[in-house]
mmCIF file of C-alpha atoms in Angstrom:
data_model
loop_
_atom_site.group_PDB
_atom_site.id
_atom_site.type_symbol
_atom_site.label_atom_id
_atom_site.label_comp_id
_atom_site.label_asym_id
_atom_site.label_seq_id
_atom_site.Cartn_x
_atom_site.Cartn_y
_atom_site.Cartn_z
ATOM 1 C CA MET A 1053 59.977 103.059 108.475
ATOM 2 C CA GLY A 1054 63.935 102.906 109.206
ATOM 3 C CA ASN A 1055 64.471 100.557 106.831
ATOM 4 C CA LEU A 1056 62.696 102.703 103.855
ATOM 5 C CA PHE A 1057 64.478 105.500 104.739
ATOM 6 C CA LYS A 1058 67.839 103.768 104.766
ATOM 7 C CA THR A 1059 67.128 102.557 101.513
ATOM 8 C CA ALA A 1060 65.685 105.819 100.012
ATOM 9 C CA LEU A 1061 69.224 107.546 101.097
ATOM 10 C CA HIS A 1062 70.980 105.122 100.077
ATOM 11 C CA ARG A 1063 69.740 105.594 96.442
ATOM 12 C CA SER A 1064 69.741 109.277 96.414
ATOM 13 C CA ARG A 1065 73.367 109.027 95.981
ATOM 14 C CA ALA A 1066 73.332 107.176 92.924
ATOM 15 C CA SER A 1067 73.519 110.203 90.256
ATOM 16 C CA GLY A 1068 71.533 109.145 87.160
ATOM 17 C CA LEU A 1069 72.934 108.084 83.886
ATOM 18 C CA PRO A 1070 71.140 107.937 80.494
ATOM 19 C CA PRO A 1071 69.651 104.650 79.499
ATOM 20 C CA LEU A 1072 71.761 102.273 77.957
ATOM 21 C CA GLU A 1073 74.958 104.238 78.033
ATOM 22 C CA ASP A 1074 77.642 102.470 75.460
ATOM 23 C CA ILE A 1075 78.736 99.018 76.546
ATOM 24 C CA GLU A 1076 82.135 99.316 74.973
ATOM 25 C CA ARG A 1077 83.413 101.420 78.070
ATOM 26 C CA PHE A 1078 83.194 98.751 80.269
ATOM 27 C CA GLY A 1079 85.384 96.235 78.182
ATOM 28 C CA ALA A 1080 89.113 96.169 78.738
ATOM 29 C CA ASP A 1081 90.884 98.232 76.348
ATOM 30 C CA GLY A 1082 91.309 96.495 73.266
ATOM 31 C CA GLU A 1083 88.512 93.786 74.335
ATOM 32 C CA GLU A 1084 85.663 95.424 72.891
ATOM 33 C CA SER A 1085 86.988 95.791 69.208
ATOM 34 C CA ILE A 1086 87.689 92.415 69.444
ATOM 35 C CA TYR A 1087 84.693 91.131 70.792
ATOM 36 C CA ARG A 1088 82.778 93.173 67.534
ATOM 37 C CA LEU A 1089 85.625 91.433 65.483
ATOM 38 C CA LEU A 1090 84.403 88.242 66.521
ATOM 39 C CA SER A 1091 80.762 88.686 66.826
ATOM 40 C CA GLU A 1092 80.572 89.616 63.364
ATOM 41 C CA ASN A 1093 82.048 87.372 61.697
ATOM 42 C CA LEU A 1094 81.674 83.917 63.487
ATOM 43 C CA ASP A 1095 79.340 81.590 64.496
ATOM 44 C CA THR A 1096 78.886 81.760 68.575
ATOM 45 C CA VAL A 1097 80.989 84.252 70.723
ATOM 46 C CA ILE A 1098 80.536 84.060 74.492
ATOM 47 C CA ARG A 1099 82.429 86.579 76.812
ATOM 48 C CA ASN A 1100 83.798 86.427 80.414
ATOM 49 C CA LEU A 1101 84.062 82.432 80.173
ATOM 50 C CA ALA A 1102 84.854 80.863 83.781
ATOM 51 C CA VAL A 1103 85.738 77.237 84.628
ATOM 52 C CA PRO A 1104 86.226 75.862 87.791
ATOM 53 C CA HIS A 1105 89.499 74.906 89.650
ATOM 54 C CA LYS A 1106 90.026 73.694 92.863
ATOM 55 C CA ASN A 1107 87.483 75.807 95.185
ATOM 56 C CA LEU A 1108 88.191 78.698 93.043
ATOM 57 C CA TYR A 1109 87.526 80.569 89.377
ATOM 58 C CA LEU A 1110 89.481 80.949 86.028
ATOM 59 C CA GLU A 1111 88.459 83.058 83.531
ATOM 60 C CA LYS A 1112 89.051 84.164 79.842
ATOM 61 C CA ASP A 1113 87.930 86.710 77.745
ATOM 62 C CA PHE A 1114 86.213 84.700 74.952
ATOM 63 C CA PHE A 1115 85.418 81.332 74.172
ATOM 64 C CA VAL A 1116 84.554 80.962 70.133
ATOM 65 C CA GLN A 1117 83.102 78.194 68.070
ATOM 66 C CA HIS A 1118 82.851 78.231 64.206
ATOM 67 C CA LEU A 1119 82.087 75.572 62.292
ATOM 68 C CA GLY A 1120 81.837 73.388 65.259
ATOM 69 C CA VAL A 1121 85.436 73.925 66.170
ATOM 70 C CA PRO A 1122 86.055 75.604 69.560
ATOM 71 C CA PHE A 1123 88.540 78.226 70.676
ATOM 72 C CA VAL A 1124 89.291 79.860 74.004
ATOM 73 C CA LEU A 1125 91.079 83.586 73.748
ATOM 74 C CA GLU A 1126 92.685 85.576 76.106
ATOM 75 C CA VAL A 1127 92.971 89.359 75.165
ATOM 76 C CA LYS A 1128 96.357 91.134 76.092
ATOM 77 C CA HIS A 1129 96.543 95.262 76.012
ATOM 78 C CA TRP A 1130 100.266 95.172 76.236
ATOM 79 C CA LYS A 1131 102.561 98.076 74.685
ATOM 80 C CA GLY A 1132 105.943 98.675 73.282
ATOM 81 C CA LYS A 1133 108.001 95.144 72.075
ATOM 82 C CA ILE A 1134 106.401 92.180 73.138
ATOM 83 C CA GLY A 1135 109.393 89.175 73.678
ATOM 84 C CA CYS A 1136 109.685 85.878 74.856
ATOM 85 C CA SER A 1137 113.246 84.262 76.023
ATOM 86 C CA ASP A 1138 113.693 81.231 77.638
ATOM 87 C CA GLY A 1139 109.978 80.633 78.201
ATOM 88 C CA VAL A 1140 110.014 84.452 79.884
ATOM 89 C CA PHE A 1141 108.059 86.932 78.589
ATOM 90 C CA TYR A 1142 108.587 90.529 78.282
ATOM 91 C CA GLN A 1143 108.010 93.959 77.461
ATOM 92 C CA ASP A 1144 110.084 97.051 76.349
ATOM 93 C CA LYS A 1145 108.845 99.995 76.029
ATOM 94 C CA GLU A 1146 109.849 103.068 74.137
ATOM 95 C CA ASN A 1147 111.287 105.027 77.660
ATOM 96 C CA GLY A 1148 113.751 101.905 78.202
ATOM 97 C CA THR A 1149 111.617 100.328 80.508
ATOM 98 C CA HIS A 1150 111.873 96.033 80.567
ATOM 99 C CA LYS A 1151 109.504 94.210 82.014
ATOM 100 C CA GLU A 1152 109.328 91.064 82.917
ATOM 101 C CA LEU A 1153 105.109 89.316 82.216
ATOM 102 C CA LYS A 1154 103.630 86.655 83.133
ATOM 103 C CA SER A 1155 102.778 83.940 80.663
ATOM 104 C CA PRO A 1156 99.767 84.022 78.724
ATOM 105 C CA VAL A 1157 100.643 81.096 77.138
ATOM 106 C CA GLY A 1158 100.569 78.774 80.413
ATOM 107 C CA THR A 1159 97.182 80.232 81.779
ATOM 108 C CA THR A 1160 95.785 79.542 78.282
ATOM 109 C CA ASN A 1161 96.518 75.938 78.319
ATOM 110 C CA GLN A 1162 95.819 75.625 82.348
ATOM 111 C CA PHE A 1163 92.048 77.036 81.630
ATOM 112 C CA ILE A 1164 91.930 74.760 78.467
ATOM 113 C CA HIS A 1165 93.119 71.683 80.593
ATOM 114 C CA CYS A 1166 90.371 72.472 83.602
ATOM 115 C CA MET A 1167 87.740 73.445 80.858
ATOM 116 C CA LYS A 1168 87.901 69.722 79.115
ATOM 117 C CA LYS A 1169 87.791 67.735 82.241
ATOM 118 C CA PHE A 1170 84.963 70.000 83.962
ATOM 119 C CA TYR A 1171 82.857 69.449 80.821
ATOM 120 C CA ARG A 1172 84.405 65.866 80.147
ATOM 121 C CA LEU A 1173 85.153 66.773 76.310
ATOM 122 C CA GLU A 1174 86.635 65.020 74.023
ATOM 123 C CA CYS A 1175 87.276 67.392 71.222
ATOM 124 C CA PRO A 1176 90.262 70.020 70.922
ATOM 125 C CA VAL A 1177 90.234 73.340 72.056
ATOM 126 C CA TRP A 1178 92.436 75.511 70.585
ATOM 127 C CA GLY A 1179 93.922 78.535 72.208
ATOM 128 C CA ILE A 1180 94.879 81.374 71.018
ATOM 129 C CA VAL A 1181 96.572 84.944 72.958
ATOM 130 C CA VAL A 1182 95.261 88.040 71.354
ATOM 131 C CA PHE A 1183 97.998 91.044 71.622
ATOM 132 C CA ALA A 1184 94.970 94.400 70.610
ATOM 133 C CA GLY A 1185 97.448 97.315 71.549
ATOM 134 C CA GLU A 1186 97.809 99.584 68.420
ATOM 135 C CA ASP A 1187 101.218 99.961 69.013
ATOM 136 C CA CYS A 1188 102.455 96.771 70.176
ATOM 137 C CA THR A 1189 104.811 94.780 68.054
ATOM 138 C CA LEU A 1190 105.250 91.345 68.379
ATOM 139 C CA ASP A 1191 108.710 88.965 68.852
ATOM 140 C CA LEU A 1192 107.308 85.944 69.154
ATOM 141 C CA PRO A 1193 106.533 82.503 67.318
ATOM 142 C CA GLU A 1194 102.917 82.248 65.856
ATOM 143 C CA GLU A 1195 102.510 79.460 68.173
ATOM 144 C CA MET A 1196 104.227 78.585 71.192
ATOM 145 C CA ASP A 1197 103.259 75.342 73.261
ATOM 146 C CA GLY A 1198 100.247 75.255 71.057
ATOM 147 C CA ILE A 1199 98.976 77.862 71.820
ATOM 148 C CA ALA A 1200 98.531 81.019 69.102
ATOM 149 C CA LEU A 1201 100.010 84.115 69.404
ATOM 150 C CA LEU A 1202 98.256 87.160 67.365
ATOM 151 C CA GLY A 1203 98.146 90.347 66.783
ATOM 152 C CA ALA A 1204 94.649 91.736 65.975
ATOM 153 C CA SER A 1205 94.766 91.872 62.249
ATOM 154 C CA ARG A 1206 95.404 87.893 62.218
ATOM 155 C CA VAL A 1207 92.960 87.024 64.643
ATOM 156 C CA LEU A 1208 89.835 86.119 62.045
ATOM 157 C CA PRO A 1209 91.940 84.861 59.377
ATOM 158 C CA TYR A 1210 93.699 82.110 62.060
ATOM 159 C CA ILE A 1211 90.422 81.106 63.203
ATOM 160 C CA LYS A 1212 88.651 80.400 59.789
ATOM 161 C CA LYS A 1213 92.062 78.656 58.225
ATOM 162 C CA LYS A 1214 91.991 76.360 61.243
ATOM 163 C CA CYS A 1215 87.978 75.663 60.845
ATOM 164 C CA ARG A 1216 88.830 74.686 57.592
ATOM 165 C CA GLU A 1217 91.682 71.833 58.408
ATOM 166 C CA GLU A 1218 89.739 70.472 61.496
ATOM 167 C CA SER A 1219 87.800 67.346 60.728
ATOM 168 C CA LYS A 1220 84.057 67.159 62.220
ATOM 169 C CA ALA A 1221 84.631 64.026 63.916
ATOM 170 C CA PHE A 1222 83.388 65.978 67.191
ATOM 171 C CA GLU A 1223 80.105 67.544 67.819
ATOM 172 C CA PRO A 1224 79.790 70.843 68.774
ATOM 173 C CA ILE A 1225 80.230 71.996 72.137
ATOM 174 C CA ASP A 1226 76.386 72.615 73.771
ATOM 175 C CA THR A 1227 77.443 76.159 74.639
ATOM 176 C CA ALA A 1228 74.182 76.547 76.691
ATOM 177 C CA ARG A 1229 76.384 74.594 79.522
ATOM 178 C CA LEU A 1230 79.094 77.284 79.675
ATOM 179 C CA LEU A 1231 79.645 79.160 82.777
ATOM 180 C CA ARG A 1232 79.904 82.908 82.073
ATOM 181 C CA CYS A 1233 81.200 85.720 84.553
ATOM 182 C CA THR A 1234 79.571 88.225 85.812
ATOM 183 C CA ARG A 1235 80.793 91.675 86.400
ATOM 184 C CA LEU A 1236 79.366 94.444 88.537
ATOM 185 C CA TYR A 1237 80.083 98.017 88.193
ATOM 186 C CA ASP A 1238 79.252 100.367 90.355
ATOM 187 C CA ASN A 1239 79.361 103.969 88.277
ATOM 188 C CA ASP A 1240 82.870 103.026 86.067
ATOM 189 C CA SER A 1241 84.333 101.236 89.089
ATOM 190 C CA GLU A 1242 84.124 96.964 88.588
ATOM 191 C CA PHE A 1243 83.352 95.943 92.292
ATOM 192 C CA CYS A 1244 83.048 92.117 91.831
ATOM 193 C CA LYS A 1245 82.869 89.289 89.391
ATOM 194 C CA GLY A 1246 81.490 85.790 89.585
ATOM 195 C CA ILE A 1247 79.252 83.284 88.828
ATOM 196 C CA LEU A 1248 75.474 84.535 88.801
ATOM 197 C CA ALA A 1249 73.321 81.975 90.896
ATOM 198 C CA ASP A 1250 70.336 83.493 89.707
ATOM 199 C CA ASP A 1251 68.684 81.312 86.778
ATOM 200 C CA SER A 1252 66.238 84.645 86.539
ATOM 201 C CA ILE A 1253 64.610 88.414 87.768
ATOM 202 C CA GLU A 1254 61.793 88.926 88.796
ATOM 203 C CA CYS A 1255 60.973 92.103 87.459
ATOM 204 C CA THR A 1256 57.482 94.420 85.953
ATOM 205 C CA SER A 1257 57.447 95.283 82.577
ATOM 206 C CA GLU A 1258 56.159 98.985 81.730
ATOM 207 C CA ASP A 1259 52.778 98.138 81.759
ATOM 208 C CA GLY A 1260 52.555 96.279 84.675
ATOM 209 C CA ALA A 1261 53.055 93.020 83.659
ATOM 210 C CA LEU A 1262 54.953 90.308 85.908
ATOM 211 C CA VAL A 1263 58.299 88.956 84.252
ATOM 212 C CA ARG A 1264 60.620 87.001 84.533
ATOM 213 C CA LEU A 1265 63.819 87.858 82.702
ATOM 214 C CA ASP A 1266 65.999 84.724 81.732
ATOM 215 C CA THR A 1267 69.638 85.769 83.200
ATOM 216 C CA THR A 1268 71.515 83.649 80.428
ATOM 217 C CA ARG A 1269 70.176 85.550 77.455
ATOM 218 C CA ILE A 1270 71.202 89.270 78.570
ATOM 219 C CA SER A 1271 74.094 90.393 78.287
ATOM 220 C CA PHE A 1272 74.114 94.255 79.997
ATOM 221 C CA ILE A 1273 72.026 96.042 82.557
ATOM 222 C CA THR A 1274 72.100 99.398 83.642
ATOM 223 C CA CYS A 1275 69.892 100.245 86.558
ATOM 224 C CA GLU A 1276 68.122 103.309 87.305
ATOM 225 C CA HIS A 1277 67.661 104.126 91.001
ATOM 226 C CA GLN A 1278 64.270 106.199 91.294
ATOM 227 C CA ASN A 1279 64.478 106.905 94.831
ATOM 228 C CA LEU A 1280 61.103 108.475 95.850
ATOM 229 C CA ARG A 1281 59.440 104.998 94.479
ATOM 230 C CA LEU A 1282 61.840 103.284 96.104
ATOM 231 C CA ARG A 1283 62.192 100.775 93.123
ATOM 232 C CA ASP A 1284 64.832 99.704 90.130
ATOM 233 C CA LYS A 1285 64.607 100.987 87.076
ATOM 234 C CA LEU A 1286 66.409 98.581 84.391
ATOM 235 C CA TYR A 1287 67.425 99.108 81.217
ATOM 236 C CA VAL A 1288 68.110 95.723 79.726
ATOM 237 C CA THR A 1289 70.358 94.725 76.621
ATOM 238 C CA PHE A 1290 70.029 91.089 75.313
ATOM 239 C CA ASP A 1291 72.213 89.189 73.806
ATOM 240 C CA ASP A 1292 69.703 89.537 70.325
ATOM 241 C CA GLY A 1293 70.205 92.759 70.286
ATOM 242 C CA SER A 1294 66.783 93.759 71.433
ATOM 243 C CA SER A 1295 66.507 95.851 75.078
ATOM 244 C CA GLY A 1296 63.231 96.304 77.149
ATOM 245 C CA VAL A 1297 62.406 98.974 79.794
ATOM 246 C CA PHE A 1298 61.722 97.059 83.776
ATOM 247 C CA TYR A 1299 61.304 97.725 86.694
ATOM 248 C CA ALA A 1300 62.199 95.560 90.567
ATOM 249 C CA ARG A 1301 62.036 96.461 93.954
ATOM 250 C CA ASP A 1302 64.358 95.205 96.210
ATOM 251 C CA LEU A 1303 65.900 93.526 93.597
ATOM 252 C CA LYS A 1304 69.234 91.206 94.919
ATOM 253 C CA PHE A 1305 71.793 89.571 93.011
ATOM 254 C CA THR A 1306 73.709 86.322 93.957
ATOM 255 C CA LEU A 1307 77.607 85.505 92.883
ATOM 256 C CA HIS A 1308 79.624 82.913 93.299
ATOM 257 C CA CYS A 1309 82.578 85.198 92.970
ATOM 258 C CA LEU A 1310 85.815 84.018 91.774
ATOM 259 C CA ASP A 1311 88.159 83.714 94.550
ATOM 260 C CA GLY A 1312 85.365 80.714 95.876
ATOM 261 C CA SER A 1313 82.777 83.007 98.140
ATOM 262 C CA TRP A 1314 79.130 83.756 97.981
ATOM 263 C CA LYS A 1315 77.885 87.220 98.508
ATOM 264 C CA SER A 1316 74.438 88.869 97.724
ATOM 265 C CA PHE A 1317 74.039 92.406 96.404
ATOM 266 C CA SER A 1318 71.348 94.943 96.523
ATOM 267 C CA ALA A 1319 70.017 96.211 93.008
ATOM 268 C CA SER A 1320 70.330 99.820 94.570
ATOM 269 C CA ARG A 1321 74.130 99.552 94.894
ATOM 270 C CA ILE A 1322 74.938 98.588 91.013
ATOM 271 C CA ARG A 1323 75.027 100.772 88.412
ATOM 272 C CA TYR A 1324 76.359 98.545 85.434
ATOM 273 C CA ILE A 1325 75.991 94.756 85.298
ATOM 274 C CA VAL A 1326 78.371 93.324 82.104
ATOM 275 C CA PHE A 1327 76.960 89.505 81.230
#
């Protein structure tokens, strides 16, 4: 009885929100507009790509594959004038602030190296850094150390041009093999992200039938906690754009976090899951 009371009390503190909230507000600034642009025009777009590195993980915003040619994208929402001097990126804001920034070129090259090694890829993987800020101006070359540096409006033309130029000597990457980073939110705040260890979610449909949801086919979940029934109501959006409502009791999610640790979270703690 004590455990039931604690569970009911915990869930009663989670305020209800309308189902199927706009997923856009859970993307980083500028990232959602880039996702829409890519997904509406290219063959395959995967968000939050992860790859093991030592005992940790590295993460990039997007993996894109079009006409069999693969790309890794990092999205930056930097403001002001962005330049690079002697390999050091910098930002000059309108208020006169000058700030040195970590090079996205080095981290993107590192990710591609680890990705090719982990998946044993022989094909080239092209890297792109996208500067998505509307008030961002670039004083940069189009390419640096093999990584393209582009404003948002130039991303799609660059990818399509590169696809036309590349030969078809390599087989497309099997995207089912790629690891995606899952992000957990409590209301509006992200509190953990990592590789989801659960292949499926056991729940019931609205008519009471037992269902196993394939987590690799889900893009977004809103968790609504039904306090008196001691169960979670899940509003699920799938990768193909379809959606459904499901129910679960004592549901837990297990993540291999980006810092290498393992953690298990009760669904009663989670408001949103972005896959």
